[in-house]
Each structure stands twice: as structure tokens, then as C-alpha cells.
Amino acid sequence: MNNRNNGHYARHYAQSIAEPEVYWAQQALQVDWYRPPQQTLQTLPDGTHRWFADGQLNTCHLALDLQIEQGRGDQWALIYDSPVTDQQACFTFNQLRDEVARLAGLLRQLGVEKGDGVIIYMPMIPQAAMAMLACARIGAVHSVVFGGFAPHELAIRIDDLKPKLLLTASCGLEFDRVIPYKPLVDKALELARFNPRRVLVWQRPQSLALLQEGRDLDWAQALHGVGPVDPVPVSSLDPLYILYTSGTTGKPKGIVRENGGHAVAMRYTMNQVYGMQAGDVWWGISDVGWVVGHTLIVYGPLMAGCTTIFYEGKPVRTPDAGAYWRVVEQYGVNALFCAPTAIRAIRKEDPQGRLLKGRDLDSLRRVFLAGEKLDSSTHEWLQQLTAKPVLDHWWQTETGWPVTAPCLGLEGHEPAPGSSNRAVPGYAVQVLDDEGRRLPPGEQGAIVIALPLPPGCSQTLWGDHERYLSAYLQAFAGYYNTGDGGFIDDSGFVHIMGRTDDVINVSGHRLSTGEMEDLTGQHPAVAESAVIGVHDDIKGQVPLALVVLKDGVEQGADVVSRELIAHMRERIGALACFNRVVVVKRLPKTRSGKTLRAVLRKIADGEAYTIPATIDDPLILEEIANALR
Ligand code: AMP
């Protein structure tokens, strides 16, 4: 399956760094532009870059119409498998294009035009993918908000985008529990300062939503009699989507993905990084609300002519820890992607791999894992059990596609277990110390990428370019700061050790401890707090709040803890897994008043720690260690 014409990894990598313009102009030839770009790369005075500025294309055309033109009309494009509803449905490229073209017609009828914003707050049903593609078809900008987010988070994203339209479904399903979405949307619209004119609701039989006269429309009914529309040409620099991700403050960052760079990156990713070819069956296991859902469930596989599996279920309990193996066998999946947390959950319930026995995994060539640190024991367990290569790789919402990975479409890039593998062509990954000096192999520091970032990476934040510059480009001149720490070994393999900022990773979901501290501080009994990520065997990390109560507070610590847990659930959602609050007398601080989070993390994880010289009151550490025991 390696395409021998692609040549050697080392040659590709070297050229991509030495002559990025030449390299990416060549890769851009793989894209069917309406107007091929004459300009490849522009450098702006603020240090950001623009790729293929004068190109014109349409992402939905590339994902659907072009695939049909190339003879894949009758191939499955999307296979929906939903153990939570016991439903399966398959759409060929022809069928999916027809559905999307009509939905695009409806969006137009509802007043959505090129450049307008649309919020998609939906469970993992095919209509979510159709909504994204329909927006792309007419040049509207979508912002998919993960269905597990609470109304407050949805409201923040509504106010930031000011969408013309919001698309949702009546409910989502968690194991055997129905979660009505519409009341959450109604609440978010109450909280938001801005309201879209229309809300389009896909009614699911598990729980029908009440529709508000004049604002809400029944999606299926509204589609009656609507005709299809063709893809419209958009500029390479026009945004395809906004996707919010956690930063270090309470306000999420709106990553902007531009159509042109994204199209080049998606083709490259699926072919050269993941080694997939048109006609292959690909399974990206995540949710449309995350970057993996965009890159590896919807756009990447379809734009590469692959069949994408769209799974509405969990690794376990839908109905058991054999669910993944069942899907692989049933649909002949050739490669899958998931987060390590899913594998840890499967291993916990079925450590001997009993549910895999008798399953035919012949079609499966390899398993890709990313989203959080892959521990060696999970890696080995999965590799032994499946007898397939298990490949760790590393990327972020901001980049939109892998930064380090074994490039399976390029010869000569063998994976090295225990690392996240080598830099993918286009990414000049380096390690710097606090002063911005390059560190030699093996030494740990800040992981950065020398500019320019390759096509597809976000070059701004929605409505806040200054924040993009300060969050990513300011720390080290000439570099994009990934926010991750780690080292590069002698052979060039990158080892990611964790975040250097206050972002934690819960089951592969990125969450801001800063935001949690803001919310904790809103409780009238709380004087101050520190929220840190502590190790969890299944979820990777979970938050732990250390809280100092105000003097004279009469509520008991247990009451305050319960209220804080409920508050966090209401404001961020259950996905935060905010369940541990420990009331302490004081927080450990440096003499200049900074909370010593690194030490707190070590204490909470039961690791050895040294008492920092800068601490103002060393005794407090022992008290906290006792409280956490
Ligand atoms: P997100 O933007 O939500 O995809 O989260 C990206 C962050 O997840 C990265 O900055 C890393 O901290 C972490 N991450 C992703 N992949 C890996 C990996 N293979 N190993 C370690 N951490 C990872």
C-alpha cells in the first residue's frame, strides 16, 4: 500500500523544510481547484502566513461531487453504526451528495449565505456530517459544538460567532440514557446575548423536542420540496470552520480553518500520513464536536475517497467491550483511529481480550492512537491482542492534522514505539529552553514549530488575532509554541511529555484548569482555589480542586464541595469529570505569590517532590499531602 512513487521520507521532509513553497505547491496539485493558486505562500508583517491566497475551490465539491465524477458514486461514503439505537444506515457518495445538496438548499432558503456563521450542536448522527458539508457547499462557516457541553459553553460560542442559524437534534443518547438536547439549546439561547433567527431541529423518536413557534423548524419537514444547490467557489482563505478549544483562560479559543490549506492538508494527511487510498474503509472514532471529528470522521476520509464509519456508541457498554472489534469485522475497516483512553476502558473490562476471540480482524492494517499520552502498557496490550501495528502520533486542534507521525505513504519512516514518532513533512519541530535556545537531543523543553506552519494550520483566532499572536507566537520569536513539553531523541523521534500550561487532558478532551478556577472562585464561600490535573488510570487525567474557604464561612466543607461539583457540571458539563474538591487551609505559593502547581501535581500523583526554594511556607505542603492521602 505504500506508494513507491512518493519516494523517501527523508527527501520529502528535507524539501518541505528547505523549500516549503516548492513542496506545497507540488502537493496542491492533488487538489481539484476551481482556480489553481498562483501564489503559494505569503508572509505577513506580524509573522503569520497565508497559503494559496488566490486559489478558489469548494470543500464539499472535493468531498462529494468530485468523488462521484471520479467513479465512486456507488461506493459507500458514510456508514452510520449506532449501537445506542440499534440502527445502521449506509449512504453512497451519490446519496450523501443528494442529501447534502438539498440541505444546502434549505440553509440558503433560511437566509444563510457565503461567509455566514452556523452553529451545529448535534449528536453523532449522519445529519451532523450533512450539516457540516452543507455549510461548506454554500461557503457558510460552521462551528460544531460538542453535544456534551452545557448551555453556558454553547452560549459563549453562540455569542462569539453570531450565527444566522443553529442546527440541533432533539436528543443524544449515552449508553441507555436519553439526553434531550433542545432544553439545553433553549437555555443557551436564553443565556446568549445574540440569538440566531432560526433553529433547525432533527427530531429523533427517542425524545421529541417541543418547537418554539416562529423560531424553531422541524428539519425533515422543512426539507420537503427543497431543491439541491451546487457548490459555490470560495477563496482559499475563506474559513471553512471555527472550532473552539480550551486555552488557559475561561474564554475558549476559536481556531479558524481556511478552505485552501485545509484541502491540501487533508489529502496529504490521508494519503501520506495514514497511508489510506480511495476505496479504503476508515474509522475515526471520536465525535464531530472535536478536531478528530472534522479531520478524521468527515473531511479527511471523504476528500480522499474513503468510506468513513460514523459511530454513535462507546468503546464499552454499547453493549460491551467488544464493540470496536464487531465494527471492524462487520464493515471490513482497514485502519482506525482512537484515543488511548478508549483502549484503557476496553482493557479494564476485557483484560484477556475475550471479546476479540473469534472476530475476523483481517481487514485491519493498523491502529492509530493520539489525543493524549500513550502509556507503554496500553500500547503493548493492544499490539499483542490485535497483532497489528499500533502507532502513536501527535497533533492538536490548532494544527488540524498530525505534526509527528509515522508517514505510511512515504517510504523510510519506520515507527518507534515509546515516541510519538518523527515530524511530518512541513513541521520543523524543535525543542527550546525557557530563553529560546535550542536544546540538544534528549533534553526536555518547550516543543515548538519553526515558522511557517504548513498549510491547514490555524493562522488566527476567530475575532481575536491579537490573542493568536500572544498565545502562540510571542513566547519564542519565529516559532509557533505548541504548549506541549518534551524532547527529541538522537534519531529524531519526538516524545511528548505533557502540557506546559494550565490545560489538562481528560479522556482526550482538552480542558482549561484556568476556567475551572474562575468558576470555583464564583462560589461565595471560596477565597481562592487551584485546579490541577491528576493522573487517572482510565481517563489519563482528571481535575482536582484545592479550595481555601473564606474566613467565617458557616457552610461545611462537604456542602461547598457538593455545590462546586454541581456548579461545574452545570457550567462546563459532565465531560469535565470534576468530582474531587479538597478544602485546605492555604495554597502553597512562591514568595511572589504564584501558586506552586507543579508541586501540587506531584503530591496529588503520589510522586516524590522537592520543596522549591521560593516557597513562602514549606509546612503547608505536608498538610496538603495529608489531606490528599
Ligand atoms: P486537542 O487540541 O484537543 O486535540 O489536544 C491537543 C493536545 O493533546 C496536545 O497539545 C497534547 O497535549 C495532547 N496530545 C495529543 N496527541 C498526543 C500524543 N500522541 N501524546 C501526548 N499528548 C498528546
XYZ file of C-alpha atoms in Angstrom, residues 110-508:
399
model
C -33.315 30.168 5.566
C -31.095 33.068 4.624
C -27.646 31.545 5.131
C -25.161 32.922 2.623
C -21.481 32.583 1.924
C -19.482 33.791 4.931
C -22.373 33.464 7.414
C -21.884 31.518 10.633
C -23.835 28.370 11.530
C -23.711 26.515 14.860
C -24.078 22.743 14.829
C -24.904 21.221 18.240
C -25.616 17.616 17.468
C -25.114 14.025 18.489
C -23.275 11.523 16.284
C -25.969 11.086 13.649
C -25.350 11.402 9.901
C -27.268 14.696 9.834
C -24.358 16.248 11.728
C -21.960 15.392 8.894
C -24.551 16.512 6.347
C -24.878 19.838 8.159
C -21.123 20.428 8.057
C -20.897 19.539 4.378
C -23.962 21.608 3.511
C -22.357 24.661 5.100
C -19.163 24.007 3.157
C -21.214 23.693 -0.043
C -22.561 27.221 0.192
C -19.466 28.733 1.775
C -21.030 29.190 5.217
C -18.736 28.863 8.225
C -19.677 26.154 10.691
C -18.869 25.879 14.341
C -19.631 22.448 15.722
C -20.132 22.474 19.478
C -19.682 19.156 21.265
C -23.075 17.881 22.458
C -21.707 17.201 25.938
C -21.113 20.899 26.588
C -23.502 22.595 28.980
C -25.698 25.550 27.855
C -23.281 28.117 29.246
C -20.472 26.871 26.979
C -22.814 26.760 23.997
C -23.911 30.327 24.754
C -20.274 31.552 24.755
C -19.768 30.029 21.315
C -23.050 31.475 20.000
C -22.080 34.964 21.150
C -18.635 34.653 19.616
C -19.826 33.517 16.167
C -23.196 35.307 15.946
C -24.647 32.562 13.744
C -27.537 33.013 11.322
C -28.751 29.523 12.113
C -28.382 26.827 14.756
C -28.790 23.170 13.850
C -29.527 20.615 16.520
C -31.284 17.331 17.207
C -33.974 16.571 19.745
C -31.705 14.329 21.796
C -28.469 12.461 22.191
C -28.001 9.024 23.716
C -25.489 7.962 26.342
C -25.429 4.218 26.884
C -29.104 3.626 27.699
C -29.878 7.201 28.750
C -31.655 9.736 26.559
C -30.385 13.307 26.868
C -32.847 15.840 25.459
C -30.788 18.491 23.622
C -33.486 21.001 22.932
C -33.882 22.212 26.548
C -30.101 22.749 26.566
C -30.315 24.782 23.367
C -33.252 26.788 24.741
C -31.291 27.554 27.888
C -28.190 28.525 25.880
C -30.268 30.903 23.772
C -31.624 32.455 26.948
C -28.093 32.957 28.255
C -26.645 34.221 24.959
C -26.761 37.904 24.125
C -27.058 37.082 20.430
C -29.729 34.784 19.007
C -29.856 33.189 15.544
C -33.073 33.792 13.673
C -33.804 30.106 13.185
C -33.174 26.797 14.919
C -33.449 23.658 12.802
C -34.264 20.554 14.843
C -33.766 16.953 13.731
C -36.457 15.037 15.620
C -35.311 11.676 16.935
C -38.013 9.227 18.033
C -36.283 8.585 21.393
C -37.396 12.047 22.578
C -39.266 14.592 20.511
C -38.469 18.243 21.083
C -41.001 20.996 21.647
C -40.607 23.566 18.911
C -40.917 27.264 19.555
C -43.310 28.866 17.109
C -41.629 31.301 14.733
C -38.067 30.307 15.618
C -37.732 26.519 15.543
C -38.293 24.357 12.490
C -38.650 20.614 12.087
C -35.627 19.731 9.919
C -37.217 16.838 7.993
C -40.426 18.772 7.320
C -38.573 21.893 6.283
C -36.696 19.885 3.653
C -39.907 18.978 1.810
C -39.863 20.399 -1.688
C -36.417 21.989 -1.338
C -34.204 21.581 -4.392
C -30.471 20.854 -4.430
C -27.855 23.554 -4.836
C -24.399 23.343 -6.393
C -21.161 24.039 -4.576
C -20.088 27.684 -4.705
C -16.461 28.655 -5.321
C -14.832 30.148 -2.237
C -11.438 31.697 -1.750
C -8.668 29.589 -0.361
C -8.511 31.954 2.618
C -12.245 31.851 3.370
C -12.889 29.998 6.620
C -14.379 26.536 6.340
C -14.976 26.193 10.041
C -14.331 27.562 13.504
C -13.602 25.100 16.264
C -13.204 26.170 19.840
C -10.562 24.675 22.028
C -9.514 25.293 25.595
C -6.825 27.806 26.286
C -5.513 28.848 29.631
C -8.341 31.268 30.355
C -12.070 30.834 30.640
C -12.702 32.077 27.116
C -12.246 29.302 24.568
C -10.114 29.949 21.512
C -11.857 29.862 18.130
C -9.477 28.060 15.800
C -10.053 29.130 12.187
C -9.595 26.593 9.398
C -9.253 28.034 5.900
C -10.594 26.120 2.908
C -7.467 26.043 0.706
C -4.763 24.985 3.140
C -7.179 22.530 4.707
C -7.914 20.827 1.373
C -4.214 20.341 0.641
C -3.565 19.140 4.190
C -6.471 16.666 4.198
C -5.333 14.964 1.009
C -1.786 14.819 2.260
C -2.820 13.508 5.688
C -4.982 10.678 4.473
C -2.581 9.516 1.759
C 0.893 10.236 3.050
C 0.448 10.126 6.809
C -2.243 7.493 7.326
C -1.441 5.605 4.116
C -5.084 5.423 3.006
C -6.229 5.192 -0.605
C -9.601 5.821 -2.274
C -11.905 2.870 -1.652
C -10.422 2.048 1.782
C -12.640 1.886 4.848
C -11.524 4.305 7.546
C -12.818 4.593 11.084
C -12.040 7.737 13.055
C -13.504 7.192 16.493
C -14.375 10.451 18.146
C -17.182 12.977 17.944
C -17.931 15.651 15.355
C -17.503 18.180 18.171
C -13.728 17.681 18.228
C -11.000 18.229 15.670
C -10.742 14.487 15.058
C -14.405 14.566 14.084
C -13.654 17.228 11.480
C -10.410 15.823 10.105
C -10.869 12.099 10.529
C -14.607 11.461 10.505
C -15.915 13.916 7.926
C -13.488 15.848 5.733
C -10.292 13.781 5.536
C -11.738 10.386 4.624
C -14.365 11.737 2.212
C -11.922 14.065 0.455
C -9.633 11.054 -0.023
C -12.460 8.905 -1.454
C -12.558 6.590 1.571
C -15.619 5.173 3.279
C -15.988 6.732 6.719
C -17.535 4.899 9.652
C -19.767 7.167 11.694
C -20.176 5.517 15.082
C -22.707 6.529 17.718
C -21.516 4.395 20.569
C -18.820 3.922 23.139
C -15.855 1.585 23.469
C -17.632 -0.251 26.298
C -21.220 -0.827 27.417
C -22.688 -0.424 23.914
C -23.201 -3.286 24.566
C -19.773 -4.471 25.719
C -16.022 -4.083 25.364
C -16.108 -5.990 22.073
C -17.915 -3.172 20.211
C -14.806 -1.975 18.328
C -13.948 -5.474 17.128
C -17.521 -6.028 15.981
C -17.477 -2.861 13.854
C -14.059 -3.658 12.341
C -15.253 -7.098 11.293
C -18.685 -6.032 10.111
C -17.510 -3.284 7.779
C -14.035 -4.513 6.890
C -12.356 -1.494 8.484
C -8.815 -1.015 7.104
C -7.493 1.404 9.716
C -8.858 3.029 12.819
C -8.032 5.999 14.980
C -8.966 6.465 18.621
C -7.662 7.978 21.846
C -5.727 5.801 24.311
C -8.424 6.365 26.928
C -10.831 4.238 24.844
C -8.351 1.370 24.750
C -7.782 1.644 28.504
C -11.545 1.406 29.043
C -11.729 -1.724 26.855
C -8.749 -3.272 28.622
C -10.270 -2.654 32.034
C -13.437 -4.535 31.115
C -11.891 -7.244 28.983
C -8.251 -7.618 30.025
C -7.861 -11.005 28.337
C -9.397 -9.810 25.065
C -12.082 -12.487 25.343
C -14.468 -10.442 23.186
C -11.964 -10.264 20.360
C -11.623 -14.017 20.035
C -13.439 -15.336 17.012
C -13.619 -11.882 15.428
C -12.066 -11.562 11.993
C -9.767 -8.516 12.027
C -8.057 -9.416 8.759
C -9.079 -6.192 7.049
C -7.452 -4.061 9.766
C -3.980 -2.944 8.770
C -3.132 -0.746 11.730
C -4.410 1.272 14.663
C -3.550 4.942 15.215
C -3.682 6.499 18.656
C -3.473 10.189 19.597
C -5.064 12.863 21.715
C -3.159 12.202 24.922
C -0.078 10.408 26.131
C 0.029 6.751 25.154
C 1.388 4.718 28.045
C 3.547 1.755 27.120
C 1.395 -0.783 28.879
C -1.725 0.180 26.876
C 0.364 0.253 23.701
C 1.782 -3.227 24.259
C -1.517 -4.705 25.359
C -3.288 -3.532 22.219
C -0.495 -4.548 19.896
C -0.279 -8.026 21.359
C -4.007 -8.534 21.398
C -4.690 -7.408 17.844
C -1.330 -8.426 16.346
C -1.499 -5.130 14.391
C 0.904 -2.193 14.429
C -0.267 0.359 16.996
C 1.023 3.793 16.067
C 1.237 6.810 18.329
C 1.162 10.252 16.744
C 0.684 13.788 17.951
C -1.316 16.817 16.859
C -3.678 19.499 18.109
C -6.871 21.316 17.240
C -4.750 24.237 16.068
C -2.769 22.229 13.509
C -5.756 20.168 12.354
C -3.563 17.312 11.185
C -0.617 15.313 12.502
C 2.587 17.101 13.486
C 4.516 13.939 14.271
C 3.509 10.529 12.939
C 4.852 7.574 11.041
C 4.181 8.629 7.433
C 2.830 5.457 5.931
C 2.513 6.851 2.434
C 6.208 7.713 2.401
C 8.863 5.041 2.472
C 11.542 5.027 5.098
C 9.602 6.307 8.075
C 9.501 3.371 10.447
C 7.640 3.924 13.704
C 9.464 3.936 17.034
C 7.279 2.674 19.891
C 7.557 4.804 23.004
C 7.675 8.019 20.989
C 5.097 9.976 19.015
C 7.351 9.386 16.008
C 9.081 11.856 13.725
C 7.978 15.228 12.444
C 5.674 15.020 9.438
C 6.916 16.937 6.363
C 6.097 20.613 6.750
C 6.643 20.723 10.508
C 10.063 21.925 11.695
C 9.676 20.606 15.235
C 12.296 21.761 17.739
C 12.829 21.888 21.491
C 13.751 25.153 23.217
C 14.679 26.116 26.756
C 12.994 28.995 28.598
C 15.336 31.506 26.959
C 14.531 30.238 23.477
C 17.815 28.352 22.959
C 17.681 25.119 21.008
C 18.218 22.094 23.197
C 20.274 19.070 22.154
C 18.698 15.631 21.664
C 17.352 14.054 24.828
C 16.897 17.318 26.730
C 13.426 18.338 27.734
C 11.958 21.739 26.966
C 9.157 23.529 25.134
C 8.119 21.875 21.885
C 7.845 24.464 19.141
C 7.470 24.550 15.372
C 9.627 26.921 13.327
C 7.514 29.174 11.087
C 5.952 28.885 8.600
C 3.422 26.367 9.774
C 2.403 24.142 6.850
C -0.972 24.520 5.080
C -4.085 23.740 7.120
C -2.845 25.047 10.480
C -4.806 27.859 12.081
C -3.205 31.249 11.467
C -5.592 33.248 13.617
C -8.315 33.035 16.255
C -11.836 33.980 15.341
C -12.324 37.654 16.095
C -9.125 37.844 18.155
C -5.966 37.891 16.058
C -4.032 39.558 18.887
C -4.730 36.589 21.121
C -3.397 34.252 18.429
C -0.160 36.216 18.333
C 0.185 36.342 22.103
C -0.867 32.744 22.736
C 1.260 31.082 20.069
C 3.890 33.323 18.511
C 5.018 35.619 21.306
C 6.879 33.235 23.620
C 9.617 32.383 21.086
C 10.263 34.695 18.131
C 9.969 32.854 14.821
C 8.280 29.817 16.343
C 4.786 28.548 16.990
C 4.601 27.438 20.631
C 2.650 24.168 20.856
C 2.093 24.419 24.614
C 3.484 20.912 24.995
C 6.750 19.932 26.625
C 9.014 17.048 25.713
C 12.214 16.125 23.905
C 13.543 14.802 20.608
C 15.797 11.770 20.818
C 19.011 11.056 18.886
C 17.109 9.524 15.994
C 14.735 12.455 15.638
C 11.761 10.825 17.338
C 9.615 13.230 19.317
C 8.494 12.403 22.869
C 5.595 14.433 24.202
C 5.587 14.654 27.986
C 2.542 16.851 28.627
C 1.336 20.431 28.601
C 3.453 23.283 29.838
C 0.409 25.435 30.517
C -2.767 25.074 32.551
C -4.545 22.844 30.094
C -5.395 19.285 31.102
C -6.472 16.321 29.060
C -9.448 14.321 30.336
C -10.236 11.282 28.185
C -8.568 13.044 25.264
